[in-house]
Amino acid sequence: MSFVVTPPAWPKVLTGRADTIAANPFDLDAAVRTGAFGALKKAAGMGASSTIDLIAAAGLRGRGGAGFPAADKWRMAAGVDADQRYLVANGYGADPGSHTDASLLAADPWAVLEGMAIAALAIGATEAILAVRADDASLVAKLEGAVLAAEEAGYLGDDAAGSGRRVTVTVRALQGTYMLGEETVLIKALEGRRAQPDQRPPYPAQRGLFDRPTVVNNVQTLAAVPWIVANGADAFAAIGATACPGTVLVQLRGPAGGGVAEIPTGTALRTLVDLAGGAGSHGLKALLVGGPTGGILPAEALDTPYEPAALRAAGAHMGSGSVVIADGRACVVDLARLLTRFSADQACGKSIPCRIGLRRLSEIGDRIATGKPRANDAVTLGDLAHDIAASALCDHERTATFALSATLRYFRAELDDHLLRSTCPAGVCTPIAVGSASSRGASR
Ligand SMILES: Cc1cc2nc3c(=O)[nH]c(=O)nc-3n(C[C@H](O)[C@H](O)[C@H](O)COP(=O)(O)O)c2cc1C
Ligand code: SF4
């Protein structure tokens, strides 16, 4: 697995070892020669609360989309009186268009396993689960082999890395919908129950798998942990954006190429476009940031730093780590309607505002894109998007409206071409006639 080449000065927290062990990423001895499991031994000597304090000082935030401080979650789980606690590494990778987590697991499984063991020791969990997609059977088998090798070498098992504490890891391969990546759905799937999100609180860290305190962390979050233990909190906090330091994997896609890149948080979207090879001869029309429930940002937003708060303010989120370049040939209204339809199709149906609201929103998108808008569609669209997001039971509902909301916020002229003039400037929407009413959009 090779990653997109980034400037040599950029720190590599997650993929630093990947090149060195690229010949056989699943060879434990080769990984140990490059330092794998050294941090676990160090953490075992530090003790649980010092480890949590270190992760807090580093400012590590979750990479699964919500950006929750990892140490707060760990402390919450560690503080609940329980006969068992669980750690779940979320490597499900719900977005079919983003391969960040699978790429990490394939390139350096040891960073994830070591991070899992450190986290398990810190929260007092004896059982950890690595949840991955079932569709890559070869990767699943290799991960199971890696766990076995780590157990045989004593890094996992009854006396994990000489800690005197038991930490076992089980690989669970799951197949399901987009919603399966959501932590409460994932927990139910692991329990073998019908998988729908739960209202929180209680948070999984308080009552999760089999009603026991359960920390669910994305695999990237966990892979950063050994680096922090080995290099110190200050070194990590110095990388990237102050409010969400460190690095993150992004899945880049554009007309000129793409791939997975490790970037410091806070990197400008403009730089990500360059890493993807630029927007090509048709110019940049928009950036789809955050996966299917992400936002659609215009070229004017290219200076937005890739970090949770700035992306939220712009109307997007880190989500699945996907950043897609839509060039001048794209119709933003069409993109928004397709993304909204995906979100409506994926909604699990548990809460009515999401189930019905997203479907209505999707129908409005379809109407607009097929030249049959109603007079008040723009107003309904804005009101509905607001109401759906405000009544969210889970984060899906909170973010599924981003795409259509972006057309109101950033691409109003193009939306009005569809709404008022039955014209699709890009000539994408059919049966709307190709028109020249609005040719704005492409830049760079
Ligand atoms: C619809 C939906 C899908 C999600 N899919 C994933 C996923 O594939 N992987 C992931 O780590 N988190 C996913 N999340 C976020 C998880 O619910 C959870 O916040 C995350 O795994 C926690 O890890 P972190 O604190 O390290 O970010 C999803 C959330 C939603 C609402
Ligand atoms: S908000 Fe949507 S996806 Fe989330 S629980 Fe409700 S219906 Fe399901």
Short mmCIF file of C-alpha atoms and ligand atoms in Angstrom, two decimals:
data_model
loop_
_atom_site.label_atom_id
_atom_site.label_comp_id
_atom_site.label_asym_id
_atom_site.label_seq_id
_atom_site.Cartn_x
_atom_site.Cartn_y
_atom_site.Cartn_z
CA MET A 1 0.00 0.00 0.00
CA SER A 2 1.52 3.29 -0.98
CA PHE A 3 0.25 6.63 0.21
CA VAL A 4 0.14 9.92 -1.65
CA VAL A 5 3.57 11.53 -1.40
CA THR A 6 3.46 14.58 0.85
CA PRO A 7 6.14 17.20 1.62
CA PRO A 8 9.09 15.53 3.42
CA ALA A 9 8.83 17.99 6.32
CA TRP A 10 5.33 16.81 7.21
CA PRO A 11 5.30 14.56 10.28
CA LYS A 12 4.12 10.97 9.92
CA VAL A 13 2.32 9.87 13.04
CA LEU A 14 0.23 7.09 11.48
CA THR A 15 2.19 5.90 8.49
CA GLY A 16 5.77 6.60 9.61
CA ARG A 17 6.64 2.91 9.64
CA ALA A 18 4.65 1.97 6.54
CA ASP A 19 7.46 2.44 4.02
CA THR A 20 10.00 0.52 6.10
CA ILE A 21 7.77 -2.53 6.50
CA ALA A 22 6.13 -2.25 3.08
CA ALA A 23 7.71 -5.52 1.87
CA ASN A 24 5.61 -7.42 4.41
CA PRO A 25 3.49 -5.20 6.65
CA PHE A 26 2.27 -8.25 8.58
CA ASP A 27 5.74 -9.41 9.65
CA LEU A 28 5.82 -8.75 13.39
CA ASP A 29 9.61 -9.03 13.70
CA ALA A 30 10.14 -6.40 11.03
CA ALA A 31 7.70 -4.08 12.79
CA VAL A 32 9.32 -4.66 16.18
CA ARG A 33 12.71 -3.75 14.66
CA THR A 34 11.20 -0.37 13.79
CA GLY A 35 9.91 0.17 17.33
CA ALA A 36 6.49 -1.49 17.34
CA PHE A 37 5.24 -2.36 20.85
CA GLY A 38 7.93 -0.25 22.54
CA ALA A 39 5.26 2.26 23.53
CA LEU A 40 3.05 -0.51 24.94
CA LYS A 41 5.87 -1.59 27.27
CA LYS A 42 6.37 2.04 28.28
CA ALA A 43 2.64 2.54 28.92
CA ALA A 44 2.49 -0.68 30.95
CA GLY A 45 5.11 0.84 33.25
CA MET A 46 3.40 4.25 33.40
CA GLY A 47 0.06 3.04 34.72
CA ALA A 48 -3.46 3.72 33.56
CA SER A 49 -4.15 7.20 34.86
CA SER A 50 -0.76 8.57 33.72
CA THR A 51 -1.47 7.20 30.24
CA ILE A 52 -4.85 8.92 30.14
CA ASP A 53 -3.27 12.16 31.38
CA LEU A 54 -0.69 11.93 28.60
CA ILE A 55 -3.35 11.47 25.92
CA ALA A 56 -5.27 14.42 27.40
CA ALA A 57 -2.16 16.61 27.34
CA ALA A 58 -1.55 15.63 23.72
CA GLY A 59 -5.04 16.86 22.83
CA LEU A 60 -5.88 13.75 20.78
CA ARG A 61 -9.38 13.96 19.32
CA GLY A 62 -11.28 11.15 17.68
CA ARG A 63 -10.77 10.65 13.95
CA GLY A 64 -14.09 8.88 13.40
CA GLY A 65 -15.91 12.07 12.52
CA ALA A 66 -17.17 13.64 15.74
CA GLY A 67 -13.75 14.78 17.02
CA PHE A 68 -14.47 13.90 20.65
CA PRO A 69 -11.43 14.13 22.99
CA ALA A 70 -10.08 10.59 23.35
CA ALA A 71 -8.91 11.02 26.94
CA ASP A 72 -12.35 12.22 28.11
CA LYS A 73 -13.92 9.09 26.68
CA TRP A 74 -11.28 6.87 28.26
CA ARG A 75 -11.65 8.59 31.64
CA MET A 76 -15.42 8.22 31.49
CA ALA A 77 -15.17 4.46 30.87
CA ALA A 78 -12.41 3.96 33.44
CA GLY A 79 -14.50 5.80 36.04
CA VAL A 80 -17.56 3.54 35.77
CA ASP A 81 -17.71 0.76 38.34
CA ALA A 82 -18.00 -2.43 36.27
CA ASP A 83 -16.96 -6.08 36.24
CA GLN A 84 -15.83 -5.72 32.61
CA ARG A 85 -14.99 -2.94 30.20
CA TYR A 86 -14.52 -3.18 26.46
CA LEU A 87 -12.48 -1.42 23.86
CA VAL A 88 -13.77 -1.38 20.29
CA ALA A 89 -11.53 -0.20 17.47
CA ASN A 90 -13.82 1.09 14.75
CA GLY A 91 -12.23 0.10 11.46
CA TYR A 92 -15.53 -0.46 9.70
CA GLY A 93 -14.98 2.33 7.18
CA ALA A 94 -18.65 3.00 6.45
CA ASP A 95 -18.07 5.29 3.48
CA PRO A 96 -17.58 3.04 0.44
CA GLY A 97 -15.60 5.84 -1.22
CA SER A 98 -13.02 6.24 1.52
CA HIS A 99 -10.28 3.71 2.17
CA THR A 100 -8.39 5.57 4.87
CA ASP A 101 -8.93 3.08 7.67
CA ALA A 102 -8.47 -0.05 5.57
CA SER A 103 -5.30 1.49 4.11
CA LEU A 104 -3.91 2.07 7.58
CA LEU A 105 -4.75 -1.47 8.69
CA ALA A 106 -3.10 -2.89 5.59
CA ALA A 107 -0.01 -0.69 5.84
CA ASP A 108 0.69 -0.87 9.57
CA PRO A 109 -1.68 -3.13 11.54
CA TRP A 110 0.74 -3.02 14.47
CA ALA A 111 0.15 0.67 15.18
CA VAL A 112 -3.57 -0.07 15.57
CA LEU A 113 -3.05 -3.21 17.68
CA GLU A 114 -0.51 -1.47 19.91
CA GLY A 115 -2.83 1.53 20.33
CA MET A 116 -5.67 -0.84 21.20
CA ALA A 117 -3.58 -2.58 23.86
CA ILE A 118 -2.49 0.74 25.40
CA ALA A 119 -6.07 2.02 25.43
CA ALA A 120 -7.35 -1.25 26.91
CA LEU A 121 -4.80 -1.08 29.73
CA ALA A 122 -5.69 2.58 30.33
CA ILE A 123 -9.43 1.97 30.69
CA GLY A 124 -9.14 -1.41 32.42
CA ALA A 125 -10.53 -3.50 29.58
CA THR A 126 -9.39 -7.09 29.21
CA GLU A 127 -11.21 -7.59 25.93
CA ALA A 128 -10.71 -5.50 22.81
CA ILE A 129 -12.44 -5.92 19.47
CA LEU A 130 -11.15 -4.80 16.12
CA ALA A 131 -14.24 -4.27 13.94
CA VAL A 132 -13.55 -4.27 10.21
CA ARG A 133 -15.45 -4.72 6.97
CA ALA A 134 -15.97 -8.30 5.89
CA ASP A 135 -15.62 -7.61 2.17
CA ASP A 136 -11.79 -7.78 2.16
CA ALA A 137 -11.43 -11.38 3.34
CA SER A 138 -7.68 -11.35 2.73
CA LEU A 139 -7.16 -8.33 5.00
CA VAL A 140 -9.36 -9.90 7.69
CA ALA A 141 -7.29 -13.10 7.60
CA LYS A 142 -4.03 -11.14 7.79
CA LEU A 143 -5.31 -9.12 10.74
CA GLU A 144 -6.28 -12.32 12.54
CA GLY A 145 -2.78 -13.62 11.87
CA ALA A 146 -1.28 -10.41 13.25
CA VAL A 147 -3.27 -10.76 16.48
CA LEU A 148 -2.08 -14.35 16.84
CA ALA A 149 1.53 -13.33 16.27
CA ALA A 150 1.26 -10.53 18.83
CA GLU A 151 -0.23 -12.98 21.34
CA GLU A 152 2.51 -15.54 20.75
CA ALA A 153 5.14 -12.84 21.24
CA GLY A 154 3.51 -11.81 24.52
CA TYR A 155 2.39 -8.33 23.48
CA LEU A 156 -1.22 -9.43 23.84
CA GLY A 157 -2.73 -12.12 26.04
CA ASP A 158 -2.72 -12.95 29.74
CA ASP A 159 0.29 -10.78 30.59
CA ALA A 160 0.22 -8.16 27.84
CA ALA A 161 3.74 -6.81 27.35
CA GLY A 162 4.65 -7.76 30.94
CA SER A 163 1.94 -5.53 32.38
CA GLY A 164 0.55 -8.30 34.53
CA ARG A 165 -2.79 -7.55 32.89
CA ARG A 166 -4.79 -9.50 30.35
CA VAL A 167 -5.61 -7.89 27.02
CA THR A 168 -7.09 -10.00 24.24
CA VAL A 169 -7.96 -8.74 20.78
CA THR A 170 -10.63 -10.31 18.58
CA VAL A 171 -11.09 -9.35 14.94
CA ARG A 172 -14.76 -9.08 13.99
CA ALA A 173 -15.60 -8.81 10.31
CA LEU A 174 -18.95 -7.14 9.68
CA GLN A 175 -21.06 -6.53 6.64
CA GLY A 176 -23.83 -3.98 6.69
CA THR A 177 -25.02 -0.57 5.65
CA TYR A 178 -23.48 2.86 6.06
CA MET A 179 -25.12 3.16 9.50
CA LEU A 180 -23.09 0.24 10.84
CA GLY A 181 -20.13 2.57 11.36
CA GLU A 182 -22.08 4.58 13.95
CA GLU A 183 -20.85 3.49 17.35
CA THR A 184 -24.15 2.44 18.96
CA VAL A 185 -25.12 0.54 15.81
CA LEU A 186 -21.73 -1.13 15.75
CA ILE A 187 -22.12 -2.20 19.36
CA LYS A 188 -25.50 -3.78 18.65
CA ALA A 189 -24.12 -5.57 15.62
CA LEU A 190 -21.29 -6.96 17.76
CA GLU A 191 -23.92 -8.18 20.23
CA GLY A 192 -25.83 -9.80 17.38
CA ARG A 193 -28.84 -7.52 17.87
CA ARG A 194 -30.90 -5.48 15.43
CA ALA A 195 -28.70 -2.58 14.55
CA GLN A 196 -30.20 0.88 15.06
CA PRO A 197 -28.66 3.88 16.83
CA ASP A 198 -29.46 4.59 20.45
CA GLN A 199 -30.22 7.94 21.98
CA ARG A 200 -27.28 9.18 24.04
CA PRO A 201 -26.70 9.56 27.00
CA PRO A 202 -25.90 7.07 28.30
CA TYR A 203 -22.81 7.08 26.13
CA PRO A 204 -21.18 3.79 25.19
CA ALA A 205 -18.32 4.75 27.51
CA GLN A 206 -20.89 4.55 30.31
CA ARG A 207 -23.03 1.67 29.04
CA GLY A 208 -22.04 0.01 25.81
CA LEU A 209 -21.26 -3.52 24.68
CA PHE A 210 -23.28 -5.99 26.80
CA ASP A 211 -24.21 -2.98 28.96
CA ARG A 212 -20.61 -2.58 30.08
CA PRO A 213 -18.53 0.62 29.72
CA THR A 214 -17.15 0.56 26.19
CA VAL A 215 -14.73 2.89 24.50
CA VAL A 216 -15.29 3.02 20.75
CA ASN A 217 -12.43 4.71 18.96
CA ASN A 218 -11.62 4.96 15.31
CA VAL A 219 -8.54 2.96 14.26
CA GLN A 220 -6.67 6.17 13.36
CA THR A 221 -7.33 7.59 16.82
CA LEU A 222 -5.84 4.45 18.34
CA ALA A 223 -2.90 4.30 15.92
CA ALA A 224 -1.83 7.76 17.09
CA VAL A 225 -1.57 6.56 20.69
CA PRO A 226 1.75 4.64 20.49
CA TRP A 227 3.34 7.63 18.75
CA ILE A 228 2.19 9.91 21.57
CA VAL A 229 3.47 7.53 24.25
CA ALA A 230 6.81 7.19 22.45
CA ASN A 231 7.32 10.85 21.52
CA GLY A 232 5.47 12.75 24.23
CA ALA A 233 2.35 14.86 24.43
CA ASP A 234 4.09 18.11 23.52
CA ALA A 235 5.48 16.71 20.29
CA PHE A 236 2.00 15.62 19.23
CA ALA A 237 0.31 18.84 20.36
CA ALA A 238 2.80 20.79 18.24
CA ILE A 239 1.60 19.14 15.03
CA GLY A 240 -1.23 20.66 13.02
CA ALA A 241 -4.22 22.61 14.31
CA THR A 242 -4.09 23.68 17.95
CA ALA A 243 -7.67 22.64 18.72
CA CYS A 244 -7.29 19.23 17.09
CA PRO A 245 -3.59 18.43 16.82
CA GLY A 246 -1.85 15.58 15.05
CA THR A 247 -2.27 14.10 11.63
CA VAL A 248 -5.17 12.47 9.85
CA LEU A 249 -5.63 10.31 6.77
CA VAL A 250 -7.62 11.80 3.92
CA GLN A 251 -9.00 10.02 0.88
CA LEU A 252 -8.37 12.35 -2.05
CA ARG A 253 -10.14 12.04 -5.39
CA GLY A 254 -10.04 14.31 -8.39
CA PRO A 255 -9.90 14.31 -12.18
CA ALA A 256 -6.11 14.00 -12.06
CA GLY A 257 -5.92 11.22 -9.49
CA GLY A 258 -5.87 10.86 -5.76
CA GLY A 259 -5.21 8.31 -3.04
CA VAL A 260 -4.83 8.27 0.70
CA ALA A 261 -2.57 10.92 2.26
CA GLU A 262 -1.47 11.55 5.82
CA ILE A 263 -1.74 15.28 6.47
CA PRO A 264 -1.32 17.51 9.50
CA THR A 265 -4.72 18.67 10.72
CA GLY A 266 -5.32 22.27 9.73
CA THR A 267 -3.87 21.82 6.25
CA ALA A 268 -5.71 24.14 3.85
CA LEU A 269 -8.16 22.50 1.44
CA ARG A 270 -6.19 24.21 -1.33
CA THR A 271 -3.16 22.08 -0.45
CA LEU A 272 -5.30 18.94 -0.52
CA VAL A 273 -6.43 19.82 -4.04
CA ASP A 274 -2.78 20.16 -5.04
CA LEU A 275 -1.96 16.79 -3.44
CA ALA A 276 -4.73 15.24 -5.54
CA GLY A 277 -3.06 16.60 -8.66
CA GLY A 278 -5.21 19.71 -9.05
CA ALA A 279 -8.62 20.22 -10.55
CA GLY A 280 -7.59 19.70 -14.17
CA SER A 281 -8.41 21.72 -17.26
CA HIS A 282 -12.06 22.30 -16.34
CA GLY A 283 -11.18 24.13 -13.16
CA LEU A 284 -12.45 23.59 -9.66
CA LYS A 285 -16.17 23.90 -9.14
CA ALA A 286 -16.60 22.47 -5.65
CA LEU A 287 -15.10 20.22 -3.02
CA LEU A 288 -17.09 17.40 -1.43
CA VAL A 289 -15.69 17.20 2.07
CA GLY A 290 -16.58 14.48 4.58
CA GLY A 291 -18.09 11.67 2.55
CA PRO A 292 -21.74 11.03 1.64
CA THR A 293 -23.03 13.23 4.47
CA GLY A 294 -20.32 15.82 4.01
CA GLY A 295 -20.61 19.34 2.73
CA ILE A 296 -20.16 20.81 -0.73
CA LEU A 297 -17.79 23.75 -0.53
CA PRO A 298 -17.11 26.32 -3.26
CA ALA A 299 -13.72 27.38 -4.58
CA GLU A 300 -13.89 30.41 -2.27
CA ALA A 301 -13.55 28.02 0.69
CA LEU A 302 -10.16 26.67 -0.45
CA ASP A 303 -8.34 28.37 2.41
CA THR A 304 -10.45 26.54 5.01
CA PRO A 305 -8.20 24.52 7.32
CA TYR A 306 -8.95 20.81 7.41
CA GLU A 307 -9.91 20.55 11.09
CA PRO A 308 -13.28 19.96 12.77
CA ALA A 309 -14.28 23.47 13.88
CA ALA A 310 -13.30 25.26 10.68
CA LEU A 311 -14.98 22.65 8.49
CA ARG A 312 -18.16 22.81 10.57
CA ALA A 313 -18.23 26.57 10.24
CA ALA A 314 -17.93 26.17 6.49
CA GLY A 315 -20.77 23.62 6.38
CA ALA A 316 -18.79 20.38 6.14
CA HIS A 317 -17.07 17.95 8.49
CA MET A 318 -14.13 15.56 8.53
CA GLY A 319 -16.55 12.63 8.45
CA SER A 320 -15.04 9.71 6.60
CA GLY A 321 -11.94 11.68 5.61
CA SER A 322 -12.98 11.92 1.99
CA VAL A 323 -12.18 15.03 -0.09
CA VAL A 324 -13.47 14.88 -3.67
CA ILE A 325 -12.80 17.49 -6.34
CA ALA A 326 -15.79 18.30 -8.54
CA ASP A 327 -14.55 20.11 -11.61
CA GLY A 328 -16.27 22.66 -13.82
CA ARG A 329 -18.33 19.99 -15.55
CA ALA A 330 -20.22 19.09 -12.38
CA CYS A 331 -23.68 20.28 -11.43
CA VAL A 332 -23.77 21.03 -7.73
CA VAL A 333 -27.56 20.65 -7.57
CA ASP A 334 -27.26 17.17 -9.03
CA LEU A 335 -24.44 16.24 -6.65
CA ALA A 336 -26.45 17.49 -3.68
CA ARG A 337 -29.53 15.54 -4.70
CA LEU A 338 -27.55 12.31 -5.18
CA LEU A 339 -25.87 12.68 -1.79
CA THR A 340 -29.20 13.44 -0.13
CA ARG A 341 -30.79 10.43 -1.76
CA PHE A 342 -27.96 8.26 -0.45
CA SER A 343 -28.50 9.69 3.06
CA ALA A 344 -32.26 9.13 2.85
CA ASP A 345 -31.72 5.55 1.67
CA GLN A 346 -29.32 4.85 4.53
CA ALA A 347 -31.45 6.33 7.33
CA CYS A 348 -32.38 3.45 9.59
CA GLY A 349 -35.94 4.68 10.10
CA LYS A 350 -35.93 4.82 13.88
CA SER A 351 -36.78 8.52 14.15
CA ILE A 352 -39.53 10.12 12.09
CA PRO A 353 -37.94 13.53 11.32
CA CYS A 354 -34.97 11.75 9.77
CA ARG A 355 -36.91 8.96 8.05
CA ILE A 356 -39.60 11.17 6.54
CA GLY A 357 -37.68 14.45 6.43
CA LEU A 358 -34.69 13.14 4.49
CA ARG A 359 -37.03 11.41 2.04
CA ARG A 360 -38.94 14.69 1.47
CA LEU A 361 -35.64 16.54 1.10
CA SER A 362 -34.49 13.99 -1.43
CA GLU A 363 -37.76 14.35 -3.36
CA ILE A 364 -37.32 18.13 -3.48
CA GLY A 365 -33.81 17.59 -4.84
CA ASP A 366 -35.19 15.23 -7.49
CA ARG A 367 -37.92 17.71 -8.44
CA ILE A 368 -35.47 20.56 -8.81
CA ALA A 369 -33.03 18.50 -10.85
CA THR A 370 -35.73 17.22 -13.20
CA GLY A 371 -37.22 20.62 -13.99
CA LYS A 372 -40.39 20.20 -11.92
CA PRO A 373 -39.81 22.44 -8.92
CA ARG A 374 -42.67 23.89 -6.89
CA ALA A 375 -42.84 27.60 -6.20
CA ASN A 376 -41.74 27.37 -2.57
CA ASP A 377 -39.18 24.57 -2.90
CA ALA A 378 -36.21 26.72 -1.92
CA VAL A 379 -37.96 27.84 1.28
CA THR A 380 -39.14 24.33 2.11
CA LEU A 381 -35.65 23.02 1.49
CA GLY A 382 -34.10 25.49 3.93
CA ASP A 383 -36.77 24.98 6.60
CA LEU A 384 -36.75 21.21 6.30
CA ALA A 385 -32.95 20.99 6.42
CA HIS A 386 -32.94 23.11 9.57
CA ASP A 387 -35.72 21.13 11.28
CA ILE A 388 -34.21 17.75 10.43
CA ALA A 389 -30.80 18.73 11.79
CA ALA A 390 -32.35 20.25 14.92
CA SER A 391 -34.25 17.07 15.83
CA ALA A 392 -31.33 14.70 15.31
CA LEU A 393 -31.33 11.42 17.16
CA CYS A 394 -27.95 10.47 15.78
CA ASP A 395 -25.20 12.26 13.87
CA HIS A 396 -26.48 10.94 10.54
CA GLU A 397 -29.44 13.27 10.72
CA ARG A 398 -27.24 16.14 11.86
CA THR A 399 -25.03 15.95 8.78
CA ALA A 400 -27.24 14.44 6.06
CA THR A 401 -28.64 17.88 5.22
CA PHE A 402 -25.24 19.45 4.58
CA ALA A 403 -25.22 18.81 0.84
CA LEU A 404 -28.54 20.43 -0.05
CA SER A 405 -27.95 23.21 2.48
CA ALA A 406 -24.74 24.02 0.61
CA THR A 407 -26.70 24.76 -2.56
CA LEU A 408 -28.64 27.44 -0.66
CA ARG A 409 -25.55 28.85 1.03
CA TYR A 410 -22.93 28.76 -1.71
CA PHE A 411 -24.53 27.93 -5.03
CA ARG A 412 -27.75 29.94 -4.94
CA ALA A 413 -27.37 31.23 -8.49
CA GLU A 414 -27.01 27.70 -9.86
CA LEU A 415 -29.93 26.54 -7.74
CA ASP A 416 -32.05 29.43 -9.04
CA ASP A 417 -31.15 28.52 -12.61
CA HIS A 418 -32.78 25.15 -11.92
CA LEU A 419 -35.64 26.50 -9.84
CA LEU A 420 -36.64 29.60 -11.74
CA ARG A 421 -35.39 29.02 -15.26
CA SER A 422 -35.46 25.21 -15.56
CA THR A 423 -31.88 25.41 -16.70
CA CYS A 424 -28.90 23.31 -15.71
CA PRO A 425 -25.83 25.39 -16.59
CA ALA A 426 -23.59 22.33 -16.50
CA GLY A 427 -25.95 20.37 -18.74
CA VAL A 428 -26.02 17.50 -16.28
CA CYS A 429 -29.62 17.50 -15.08
CA THR A 430 -32.10 15.97 -17.44
CA PRO A 431 -34.65 16.59 -18.82
CA ILE A 432 -33.72 20.20 -18.01
CA ALA A 433 -32.30 21.89 -21.11
CA VAL A 434 -28.65 22.85 -21.15
CA GLY A 435 -28.49 26.59 -20.73
CA SER A 436 -26.09 29.41 -20.29
CA ALA A 437 -27.98 31.34 -17.61
CA SER A 438 -25.26 30.75 -15.06
CA SER A 439 -21.76 29.84 -16.16
CA ARG A 440 -20.12 30.80 -12.88
CA GLY A 441 -18.43 28.30 -10.65
CA ALA A 442 -15.26 26.97 -12.19
CA SER A 443 -12.10 28.63 -11.04
CA ARG A 444 -8.44 27.93 -10.40
C1 LIG B 1 -23.80 7.28 10.02
C2 LIG B 1 -22.49 7.23 10.75
C3 LIG B 1 -21.47 6.43 10.28
C4 LIG B 1 -20.25 6.37 10.96
N1 LIG B 1 -19.27 5.58 10.45
C5 LIG B 1 -18.08 5.51 11.11
C6 LIG B 1 -17.04 4.67 10.62
O1 LIG B 1 -17.16 4.04 9.58
N2 LIG B 1 -15.88 4.62 11.33
C7 LIG B 1 -15.70 5.35 12.49
O2 LIG B 1 -14.65 5.25 13.12
N3 LIG B 1 -16.67 6.15 12.97
C8 LIG B 1 -17.84 6.24 12.32
N4 LIG B 1 -18.84 7.03 12.82
C9 LIG B 1 -18.59 7.73 14.09
C10 LIG B 1 -18.80 6.76 15.28
O3 LIG B 1 -20.17 6.79 15.65
C11 LIG B 1 -17.95 7.17 16.50
O4 LIG B 1 -18.17 8.53 16.78
C12 LIG B 1 -16.47 6.91 16.31
O5 LIG B 1 -16.20 5.59 15.90
C13 LIG B 1 -15.75 7.16 17.63
O6 LIG B 1 -14.36 7.11 17.44
P1 LIG B 1 -13.45 8.39 17.70
O7 LIG B 1 -13.86 8.98 19.02
O8 LIG B 1 -12.07 7.84 17.72
O9 LIG B 1 -13.70 9.33 16.58
C14 LIG B 1 -20.07 7.12 12.16
C15 LIG B 1 -21.10 7.94 12.62
C16 LIG B 1 -22.29 8.00 11.92
C17 LIG B 1 -23.39 8.89 12.44
S1 SF4 B 2 -31.53 10.08 12.96
FE1 SF4 B 2 -31.96 8.82 11.11
S2 SF4 B 2 -30.29 7.36 10.99
FE2 SF4 B 2 -30.25 8.27 13.08
S3 SF4 B 2 -31.51 6.89 14.34
FE3 SF4 B 2 -32.92 8.39 13.52
S4 SF4 B 2 -33.71 7.48 11.58
FE4 SF4 B 2 -31.90 6.35 12.18
#
